[in-house]
XYZ file of C-alpha atoms in Angstrom:
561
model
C 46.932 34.726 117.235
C 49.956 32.834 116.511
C 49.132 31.092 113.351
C 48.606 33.537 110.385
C 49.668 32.974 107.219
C 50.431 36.117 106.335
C 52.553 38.725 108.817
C 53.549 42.106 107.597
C 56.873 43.676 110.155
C 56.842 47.390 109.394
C 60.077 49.356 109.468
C 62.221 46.553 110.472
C 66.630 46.779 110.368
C 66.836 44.222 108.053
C 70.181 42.092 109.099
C 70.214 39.712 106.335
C 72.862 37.486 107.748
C 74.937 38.313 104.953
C 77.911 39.739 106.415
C 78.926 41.927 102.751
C 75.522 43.651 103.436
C 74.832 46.211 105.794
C 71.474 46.622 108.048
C 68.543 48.365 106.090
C 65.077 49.815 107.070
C 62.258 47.926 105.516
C 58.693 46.398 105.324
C 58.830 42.548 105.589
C 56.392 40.095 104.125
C 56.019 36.550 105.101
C 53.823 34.636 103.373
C 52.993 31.050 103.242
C 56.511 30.063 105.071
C 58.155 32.014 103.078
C 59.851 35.207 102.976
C 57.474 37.275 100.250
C 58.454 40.495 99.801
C 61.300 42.567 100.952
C 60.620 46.554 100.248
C 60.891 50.357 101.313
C 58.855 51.048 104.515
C 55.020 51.231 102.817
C 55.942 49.924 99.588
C 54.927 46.623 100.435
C 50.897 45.097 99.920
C 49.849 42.463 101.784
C 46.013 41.264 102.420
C 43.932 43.029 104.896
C 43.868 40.350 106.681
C 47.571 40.126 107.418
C 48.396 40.565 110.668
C 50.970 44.333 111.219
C 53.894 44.362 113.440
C 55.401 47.669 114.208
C 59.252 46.583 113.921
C 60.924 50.201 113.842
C 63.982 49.980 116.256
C 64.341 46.245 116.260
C 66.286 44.120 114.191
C 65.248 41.494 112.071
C 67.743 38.820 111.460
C 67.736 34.964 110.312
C 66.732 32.596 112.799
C 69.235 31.229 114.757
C 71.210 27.756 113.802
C 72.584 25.858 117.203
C 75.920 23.773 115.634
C 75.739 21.421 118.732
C 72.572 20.545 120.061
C 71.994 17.756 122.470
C 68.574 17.828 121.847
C 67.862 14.177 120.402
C 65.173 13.058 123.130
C 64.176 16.398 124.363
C 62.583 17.491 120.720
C 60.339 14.499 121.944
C 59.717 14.758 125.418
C 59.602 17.900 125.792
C 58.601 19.457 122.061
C 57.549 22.893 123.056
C 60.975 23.521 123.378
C 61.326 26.460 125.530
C 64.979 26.975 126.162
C 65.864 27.111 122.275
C 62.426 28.795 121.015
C 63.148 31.786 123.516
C 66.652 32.628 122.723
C 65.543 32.640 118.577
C 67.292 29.015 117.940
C 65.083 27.966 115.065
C 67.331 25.250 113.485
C 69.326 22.824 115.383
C 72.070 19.936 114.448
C 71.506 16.694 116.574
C 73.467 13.337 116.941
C 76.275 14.978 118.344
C 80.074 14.176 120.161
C 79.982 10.317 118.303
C 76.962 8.899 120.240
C 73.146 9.442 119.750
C 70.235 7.047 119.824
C 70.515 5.529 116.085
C 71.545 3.647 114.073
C 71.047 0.887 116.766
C 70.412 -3.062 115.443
C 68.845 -4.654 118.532
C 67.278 -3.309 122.138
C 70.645 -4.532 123.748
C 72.463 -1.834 122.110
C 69.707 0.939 122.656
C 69.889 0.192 126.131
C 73.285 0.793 126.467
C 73.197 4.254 124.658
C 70.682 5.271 126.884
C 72.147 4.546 129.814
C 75.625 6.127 128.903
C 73.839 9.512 128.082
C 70.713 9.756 130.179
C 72.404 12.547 131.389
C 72.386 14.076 128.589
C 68.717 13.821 127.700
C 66.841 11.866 130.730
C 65.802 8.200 129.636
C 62.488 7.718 129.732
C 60.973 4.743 131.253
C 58.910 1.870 129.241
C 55.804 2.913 131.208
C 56.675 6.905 130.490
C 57.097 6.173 126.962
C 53.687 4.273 126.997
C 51.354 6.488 128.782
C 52.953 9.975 129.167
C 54.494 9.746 126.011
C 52.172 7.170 123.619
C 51.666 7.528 120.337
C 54.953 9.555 120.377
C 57.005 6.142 118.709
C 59.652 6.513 121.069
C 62.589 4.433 120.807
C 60.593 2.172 118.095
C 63.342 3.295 115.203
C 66.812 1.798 114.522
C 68.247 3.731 111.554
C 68.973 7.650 110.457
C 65.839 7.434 108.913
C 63.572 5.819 111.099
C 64.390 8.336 113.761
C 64.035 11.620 111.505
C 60.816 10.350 110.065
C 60.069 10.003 114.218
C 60.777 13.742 114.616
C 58.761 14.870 111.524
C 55.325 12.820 112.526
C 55.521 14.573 115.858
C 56.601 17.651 114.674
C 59.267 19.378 115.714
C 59.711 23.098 117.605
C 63.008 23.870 115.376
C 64.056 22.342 112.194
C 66.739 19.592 112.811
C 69.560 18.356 110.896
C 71.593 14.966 112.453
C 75.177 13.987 112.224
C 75.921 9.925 111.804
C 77.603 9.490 115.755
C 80.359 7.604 114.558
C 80.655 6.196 118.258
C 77.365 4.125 117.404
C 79.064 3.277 114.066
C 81.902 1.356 116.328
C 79.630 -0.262 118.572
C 77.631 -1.409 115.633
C 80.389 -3.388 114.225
C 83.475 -3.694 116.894
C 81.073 -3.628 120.108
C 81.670 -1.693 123.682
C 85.295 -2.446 124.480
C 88.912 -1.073 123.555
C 89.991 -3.428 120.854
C 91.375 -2.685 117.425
C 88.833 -2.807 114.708
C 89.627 -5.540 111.740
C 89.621 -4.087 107.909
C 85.890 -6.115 107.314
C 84.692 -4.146 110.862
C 86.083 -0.910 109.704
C 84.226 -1.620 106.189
C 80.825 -2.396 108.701
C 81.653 1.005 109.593
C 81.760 2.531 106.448
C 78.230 0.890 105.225
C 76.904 1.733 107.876
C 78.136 5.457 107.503
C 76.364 5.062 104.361
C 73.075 3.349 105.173
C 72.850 7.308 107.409
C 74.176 9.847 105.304
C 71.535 8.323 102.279
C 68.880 7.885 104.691
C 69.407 11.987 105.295
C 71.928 12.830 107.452
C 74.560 15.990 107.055
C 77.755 14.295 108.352
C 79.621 12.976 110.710
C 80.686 13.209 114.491
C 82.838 11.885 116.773
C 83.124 11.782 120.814
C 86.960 10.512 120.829
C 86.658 11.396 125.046
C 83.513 8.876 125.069
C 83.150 5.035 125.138
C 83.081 3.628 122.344
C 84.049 5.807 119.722
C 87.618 6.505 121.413
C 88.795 3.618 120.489
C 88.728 4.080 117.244
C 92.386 4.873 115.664
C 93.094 8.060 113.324
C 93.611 5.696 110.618
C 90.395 3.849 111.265
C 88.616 7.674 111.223
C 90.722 8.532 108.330
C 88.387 6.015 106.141
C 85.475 7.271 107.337
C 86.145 10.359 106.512
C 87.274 9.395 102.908
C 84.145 8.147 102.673
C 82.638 11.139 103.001
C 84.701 13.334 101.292
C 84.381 10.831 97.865
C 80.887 9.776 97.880
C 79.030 12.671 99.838
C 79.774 16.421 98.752
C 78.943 19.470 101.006
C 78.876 16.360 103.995
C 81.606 17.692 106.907
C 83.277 15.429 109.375
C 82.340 17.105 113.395
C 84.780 15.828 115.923
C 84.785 16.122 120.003
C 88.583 15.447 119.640
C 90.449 13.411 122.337
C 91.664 16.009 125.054
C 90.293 19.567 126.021
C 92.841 19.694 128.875
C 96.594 18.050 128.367
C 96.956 17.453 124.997
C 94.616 19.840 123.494
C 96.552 21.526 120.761
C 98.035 18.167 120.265
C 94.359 16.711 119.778
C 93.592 19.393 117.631
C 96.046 18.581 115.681
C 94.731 14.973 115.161
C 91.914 16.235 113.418
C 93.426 19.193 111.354
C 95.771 16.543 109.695
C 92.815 14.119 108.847
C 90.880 17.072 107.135
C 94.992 17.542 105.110
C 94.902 13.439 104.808
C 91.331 13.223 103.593
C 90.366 16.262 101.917
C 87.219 15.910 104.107
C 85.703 19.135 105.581
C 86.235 19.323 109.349
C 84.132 20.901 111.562
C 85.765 21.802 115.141
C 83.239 21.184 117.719
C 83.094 23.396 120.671
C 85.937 24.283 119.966
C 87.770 25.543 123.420
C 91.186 25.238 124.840
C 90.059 24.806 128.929
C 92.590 24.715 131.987
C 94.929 26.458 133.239
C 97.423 24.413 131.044
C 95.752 26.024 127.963
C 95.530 29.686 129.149
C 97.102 32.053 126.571
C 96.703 29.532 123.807
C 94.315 30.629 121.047
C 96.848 32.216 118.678
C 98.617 28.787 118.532
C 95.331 26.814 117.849
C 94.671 29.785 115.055
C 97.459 29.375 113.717
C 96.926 25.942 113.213
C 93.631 26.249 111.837
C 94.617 28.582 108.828
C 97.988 26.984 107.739
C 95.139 23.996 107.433
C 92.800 26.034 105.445
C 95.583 27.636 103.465
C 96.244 23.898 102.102
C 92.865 24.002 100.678
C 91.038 22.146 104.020
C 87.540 23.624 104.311
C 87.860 23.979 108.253
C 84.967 25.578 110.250
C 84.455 25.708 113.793
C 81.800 26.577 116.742
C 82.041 27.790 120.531
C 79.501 28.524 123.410
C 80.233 31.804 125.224
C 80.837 30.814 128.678
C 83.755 28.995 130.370
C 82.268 25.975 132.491
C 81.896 22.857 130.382
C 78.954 20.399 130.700
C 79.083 16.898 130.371
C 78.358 13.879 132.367
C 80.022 12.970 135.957
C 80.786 9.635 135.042
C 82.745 10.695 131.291
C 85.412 11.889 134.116
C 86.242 8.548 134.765
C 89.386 6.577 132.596
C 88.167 4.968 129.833
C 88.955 1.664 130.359
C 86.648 1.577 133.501
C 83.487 2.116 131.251
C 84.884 -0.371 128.867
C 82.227 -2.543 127.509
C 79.520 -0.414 128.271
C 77.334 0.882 131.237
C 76.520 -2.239 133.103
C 80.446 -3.344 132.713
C 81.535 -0.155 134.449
C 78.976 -0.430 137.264
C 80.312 -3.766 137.791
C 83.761 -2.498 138.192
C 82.396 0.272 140.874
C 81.659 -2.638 142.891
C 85.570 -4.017 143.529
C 87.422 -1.668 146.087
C 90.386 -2.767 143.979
C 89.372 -1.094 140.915
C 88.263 1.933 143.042
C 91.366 3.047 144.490
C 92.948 2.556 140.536
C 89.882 4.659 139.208
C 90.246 7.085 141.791
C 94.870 7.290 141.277
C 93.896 7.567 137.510
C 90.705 10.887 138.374
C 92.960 12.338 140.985
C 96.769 11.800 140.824
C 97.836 10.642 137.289
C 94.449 12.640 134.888
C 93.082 9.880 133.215
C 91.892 10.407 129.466
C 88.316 11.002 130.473
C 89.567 14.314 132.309
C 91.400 15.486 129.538
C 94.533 13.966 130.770
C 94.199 16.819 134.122
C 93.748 15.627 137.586
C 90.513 16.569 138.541
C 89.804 19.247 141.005
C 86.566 18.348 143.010
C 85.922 22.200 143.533
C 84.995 22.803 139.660
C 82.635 20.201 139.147
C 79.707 20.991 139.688
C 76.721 18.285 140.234
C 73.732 18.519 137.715
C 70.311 16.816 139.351
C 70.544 13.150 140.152
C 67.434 11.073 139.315
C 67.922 9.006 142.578
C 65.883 11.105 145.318
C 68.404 10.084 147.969
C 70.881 12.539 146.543
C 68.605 14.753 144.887
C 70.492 17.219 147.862
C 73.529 17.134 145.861
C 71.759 18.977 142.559
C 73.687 22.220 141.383
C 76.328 22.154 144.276
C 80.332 21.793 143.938
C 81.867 18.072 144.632
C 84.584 19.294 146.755
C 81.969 21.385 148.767
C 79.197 18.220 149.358
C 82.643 15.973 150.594
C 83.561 18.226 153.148
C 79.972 19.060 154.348
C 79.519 15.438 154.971
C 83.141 14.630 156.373
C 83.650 12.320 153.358
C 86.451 11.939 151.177
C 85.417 13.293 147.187
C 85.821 10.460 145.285
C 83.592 8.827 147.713
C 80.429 10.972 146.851
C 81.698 10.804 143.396
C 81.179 7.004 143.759
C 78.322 7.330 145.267
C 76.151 9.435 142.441
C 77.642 7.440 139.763
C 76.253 3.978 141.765
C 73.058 5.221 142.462
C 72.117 7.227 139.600
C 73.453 4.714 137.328
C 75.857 6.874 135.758
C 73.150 9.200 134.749
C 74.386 12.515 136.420
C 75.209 15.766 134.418
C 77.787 17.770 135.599
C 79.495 21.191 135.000
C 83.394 21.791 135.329
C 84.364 25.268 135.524
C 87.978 24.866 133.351
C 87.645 27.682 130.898
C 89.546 30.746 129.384
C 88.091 33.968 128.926
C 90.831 35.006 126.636
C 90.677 32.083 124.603
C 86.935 32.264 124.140
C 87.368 35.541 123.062
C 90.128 34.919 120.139
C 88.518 32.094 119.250
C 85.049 33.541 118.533
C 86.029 36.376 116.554
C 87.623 34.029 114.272
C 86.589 33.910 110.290
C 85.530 30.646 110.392
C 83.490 30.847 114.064
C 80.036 29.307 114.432
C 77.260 29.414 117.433
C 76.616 25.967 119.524
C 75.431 26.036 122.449
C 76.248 22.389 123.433
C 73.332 22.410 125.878
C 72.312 19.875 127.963
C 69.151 20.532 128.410
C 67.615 17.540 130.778
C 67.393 18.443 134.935
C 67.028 21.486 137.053
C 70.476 22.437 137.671
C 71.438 23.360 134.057
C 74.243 25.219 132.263
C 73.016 28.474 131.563
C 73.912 27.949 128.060
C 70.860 26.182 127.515
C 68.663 29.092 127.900
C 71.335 32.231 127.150
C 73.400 30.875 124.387
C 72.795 33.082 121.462
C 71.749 36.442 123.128
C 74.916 35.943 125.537
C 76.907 36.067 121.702
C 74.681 39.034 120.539
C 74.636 41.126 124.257
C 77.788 39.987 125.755
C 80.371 39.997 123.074
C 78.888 41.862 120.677
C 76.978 45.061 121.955
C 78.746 45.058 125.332
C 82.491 44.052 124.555
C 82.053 44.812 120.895
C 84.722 41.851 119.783
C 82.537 42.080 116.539
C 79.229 44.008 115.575
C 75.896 42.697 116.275
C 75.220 42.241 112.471
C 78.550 40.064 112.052
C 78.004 38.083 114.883
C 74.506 37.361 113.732
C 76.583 35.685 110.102
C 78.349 34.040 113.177
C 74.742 32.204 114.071
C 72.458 31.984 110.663
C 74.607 32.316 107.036
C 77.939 30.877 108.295
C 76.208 27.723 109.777
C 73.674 27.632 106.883
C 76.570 27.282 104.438
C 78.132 24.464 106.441
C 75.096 22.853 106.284
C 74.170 23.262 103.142
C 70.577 25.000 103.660
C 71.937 28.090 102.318
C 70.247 30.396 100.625
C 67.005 29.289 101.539
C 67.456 29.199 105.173
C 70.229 31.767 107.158
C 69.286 34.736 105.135
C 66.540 37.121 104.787
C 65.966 37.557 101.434
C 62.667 36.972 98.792
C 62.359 33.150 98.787
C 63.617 31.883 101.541
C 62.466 30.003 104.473
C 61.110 32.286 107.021
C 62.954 31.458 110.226
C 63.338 34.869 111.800
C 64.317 36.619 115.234
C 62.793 40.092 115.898
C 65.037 41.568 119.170
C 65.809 44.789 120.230
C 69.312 45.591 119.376
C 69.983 47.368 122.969
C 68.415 45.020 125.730
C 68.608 41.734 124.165
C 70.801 39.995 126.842
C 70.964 36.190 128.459
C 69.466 35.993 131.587
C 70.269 32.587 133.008
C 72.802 32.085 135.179
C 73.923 28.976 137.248
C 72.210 29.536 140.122
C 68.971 30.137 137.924
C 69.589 28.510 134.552
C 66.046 28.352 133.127
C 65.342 32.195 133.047
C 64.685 33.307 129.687
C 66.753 35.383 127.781
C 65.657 39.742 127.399
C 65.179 41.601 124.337
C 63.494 38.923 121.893
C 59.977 39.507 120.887
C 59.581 37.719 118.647
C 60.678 34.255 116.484
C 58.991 32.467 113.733
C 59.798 29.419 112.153
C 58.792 28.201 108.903
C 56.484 31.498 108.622
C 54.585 30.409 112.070
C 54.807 32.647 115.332
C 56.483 30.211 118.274
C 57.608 33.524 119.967
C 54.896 36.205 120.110
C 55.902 39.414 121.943
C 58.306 37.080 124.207
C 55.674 34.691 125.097
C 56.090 30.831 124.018
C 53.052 29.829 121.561
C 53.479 26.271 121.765
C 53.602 26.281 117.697
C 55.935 23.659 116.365
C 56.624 24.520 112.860
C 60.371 22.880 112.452
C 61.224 20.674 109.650
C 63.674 17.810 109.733
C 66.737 18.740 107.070
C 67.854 15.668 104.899
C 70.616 15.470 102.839
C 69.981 14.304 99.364
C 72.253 12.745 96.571
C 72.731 15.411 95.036
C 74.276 17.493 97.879
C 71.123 19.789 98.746
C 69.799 19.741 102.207
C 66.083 20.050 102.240
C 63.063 19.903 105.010
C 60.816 17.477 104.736
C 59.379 16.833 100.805
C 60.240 20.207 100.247
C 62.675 23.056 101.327
């Protein structure tokens, strides 16, 4: 059964997460959601009727925290969770790259937002959301709060924390198009940064490759992030910066400065330098990051451990043809005129929503349309699907974006292998997995994330130890987001999220061509004290908490811890 109260591990390697601590052999109560007892194998009572888990050989470690987690709808629609539950993700951070689905102020706006990232997370229909999915509230909120309290009635597979998408923050008060905010809408801004972070959320994040929120100037960020530095302690600032490609270390830049400006935290979000223009370029980016730290900047950062990026086909386009929102850019697909100047700007010049790169058709990689007429094209390389067809590229790209709506997922397969590596085995270095997790043709990351960090890099390239790179995922994240103690440790008292994996298989299985295998090696994961893994088989259990910030700095779940 999957839902005692009390579980006894036996002879468990402790890995407490704390990286000043080495691994330890022990008996491991969990009691009541919490973490009970910690002793010598045998030393520790528990009831008769607690259930006994032989644990010598495996490791016992925090659960794991996902830093970037696209999984705003999908906690909903899909709330057993598999791809995170199976890989030992027990906490997650939502409302992520600048744009989620709240704080909204009227349908119109909602709309929009779920149009620009159904690929992301699907968008349900009216009729799903009232049959398949009634009495689940969806889409009925319009703040922070409305939307957490959402998550907790239905309850949750992971605990979730959400970031104030300071994209939504600019539509809110300037609206869908490229035009300089006035001082009383950059105020709107800021009150409405407020009305979310006391309503429970962590931080801030930005999308600055994504309509709206690229608009925004790095003065017009810089008072945001004052506001969060002066009136919300422990509250970080967690940008998608404005190139990945081109301009890069320039971008990165951007954002190092505010944090110097501000004094706010600064979180680096997936945190990659991609194309070839970037190869060979961690050490400079490193360098960057601690002469910013060593001014006092409290700089963290996460990665995923592959080299493809995810994100959706029609982000590659320049941003001013998806100025003014979904239905605007549509409109604009429509004019031959503005075709041939969206397709000089995608495959000549690099527009801004390629990272400043012309794109190369043969690395993206199409996720799984919605519209069955293309449903062909799921998983398969752009460049590849134009030549099997005789057709020029940007003439199938036109054609997914038109009849999906602009709700198509893609890969692009621009990264560094050396970079990753530098990168990750940085002091600062977090886990996110950045997974979209809506279609068939996924990134792998979405089921392989953490054990890929833990089997990959770890065990099989040993860039770090297992038990640092498990800091990497569960005390260094908990710290940033101010859960810790209580949760990213193993220790008497504290929540019990846990992973129980063997230290020599554990290993990601997913891989492009089959990105929804589950991961090896984990048998088992409990959140909040309740089984959702039970010797690698999903329990349906859903145990998470959401994690609100309160005024006095302390992140808790729910009415309690």
């Amino acid at each position: 059964m999957a839902t005692e109260s009390d579980i006894l591990f036996l002879s468990a390697t402790i890995i407490t997460g704390d990286e000043s601590v080495q691994p330890f052999v022990a008996d491991l109560l969990v009691s009541n959601g919490l973490i009970a007892k910690i002793g010598d194998p045998g030393s520790v009572d528990a009831p008769a009727s607690a259930r006994r888990i032989k644990a010598e050989g495996y490791y016992l470690s925090p659960g794991f925290i996902d830093m970037h987690a696209h999984s705003d709808l999908y906690l909903l629609t899909h709330p057993e969770h598999e791809a995170k539950i199976t890989q030992g993700c027990t906490t997650e951070v939502v409302g992520q790259d600048g744009i989620s689905y709240a704080p909204i102020q009227n349908r119109d706006e909602l709309t929009a937002i779920r149009q620009q990232i159904a690929g992301w997370n699907g968008n349900p229909t009216d009729e799903e959301c009232q049959t398949k999915l009634n009495g689940v509230g969806m889409f009925e909120w319009q703040t922070v709060g409305e939307y957490l309290d959402c998550l907790e009635r239905n309850r949750t597979a992971t605990n979730v924390a959400m970031l104030v998408p300071q994209g939504n923050l600019r539509l809110l008060a300037v609206g869908p198009c490229d035009t300089p905010a006035t001082e009383e809408q950059i105020q709107r801004q800021v009150q409405l940064l407020r009305e979310g972070m006391e309503q429970g959320a962590v931080g801030m994040s930005s999308g600055l490759t994504y309509t709206p929120g690229m608009y925004a100037s790095t003065s017009e960020l810089a008072v945001l992030c004052k506001t969060l530095k002066s009136e919300y302690p422990g509250a970080f600032y967690a940008p998608h910066h404005r190139s990945y490609g081109l301009r890069a270390i320039e971008s990165y830049a951007e954002m190092l400065q505010l944090g110097e400006l501000t004094g706010c935290p600064i979180h680096l979000t997936h945190a990659t330098l991609n194309y070839s223009e970037n190869k060979g370029r961690a050490p400079e980016l490193i360098s960057m990051i601690d002469q910013s730290i060593g001014k006092g900047v409290e700089i963290t950062l996460d990665t995923y451990p592959y080299l493809p990026g995810c994100t959706t086909l029609a982000s590659l386009m320049p941003s001013w043809a998806s100025s003014g929102g979904p239905v605007e850019a549509l409109k604009r697909l429509q004019d031959p005129e503005i075709r041939e100047k969206i397709r000089y700007a995608i495959e000549v010049k690099g527009s801004d929503g390629g990272h400043g790169i012309p794109v190369h058709w043969d690395e993206v990689q199409i996720g799984t349309p919605s519209d069955k007429s293309i449903a062909s094209y799921a998983g398969r390389r752009l460049g590849e699907v134009a030549r099997s067809e005789n057709r020029t590229s940007i003439d199938v790209f036109f054609e997914i974006l038109q009849k999906d709506k602009l709700a198509t997922s893609c890969l692009v397969h621009v990264g560094n292998e050396e970079n990753v590596q530098q990168i990750l085995k940085h002091s600062v270095h977090m886990a996110g997995s950045d997974a979209i997790l809506h279609g068939e043709a996924l990134h792998p990351r979405a089921y392989g994330t953490f054990p890929r960090f833990l089997g990959h890099y770890a065990r099989e390239l040993a860039l770090v130890s297992i038990p640092e790179m498990v800091a990497h995922m569960t005390s260094r994240p908990a710290r940033r987001l101010s859960i810790y103690p209580h949760r990213g440790l193993i220790a008497e008292g504290s929540a019990a999220d846990i992973v129980v994996f063997d230290p020599e298989t554990i290993k990601d299985m997913a891989t492009f061509e089959e990105p929804k295998l589950p991961s090896q090696g984990i048998r088992f994961v409990l959140v909040n004290g309740m089984i959702a893994l039970d010797e690698g088989k999903m329990t349906g259990i859903r145990a998470g908490k959401t994690l609100r910030r309160l005024k006095d700095g302390r992140v808790v779940g729910g009415k309690g811890q």
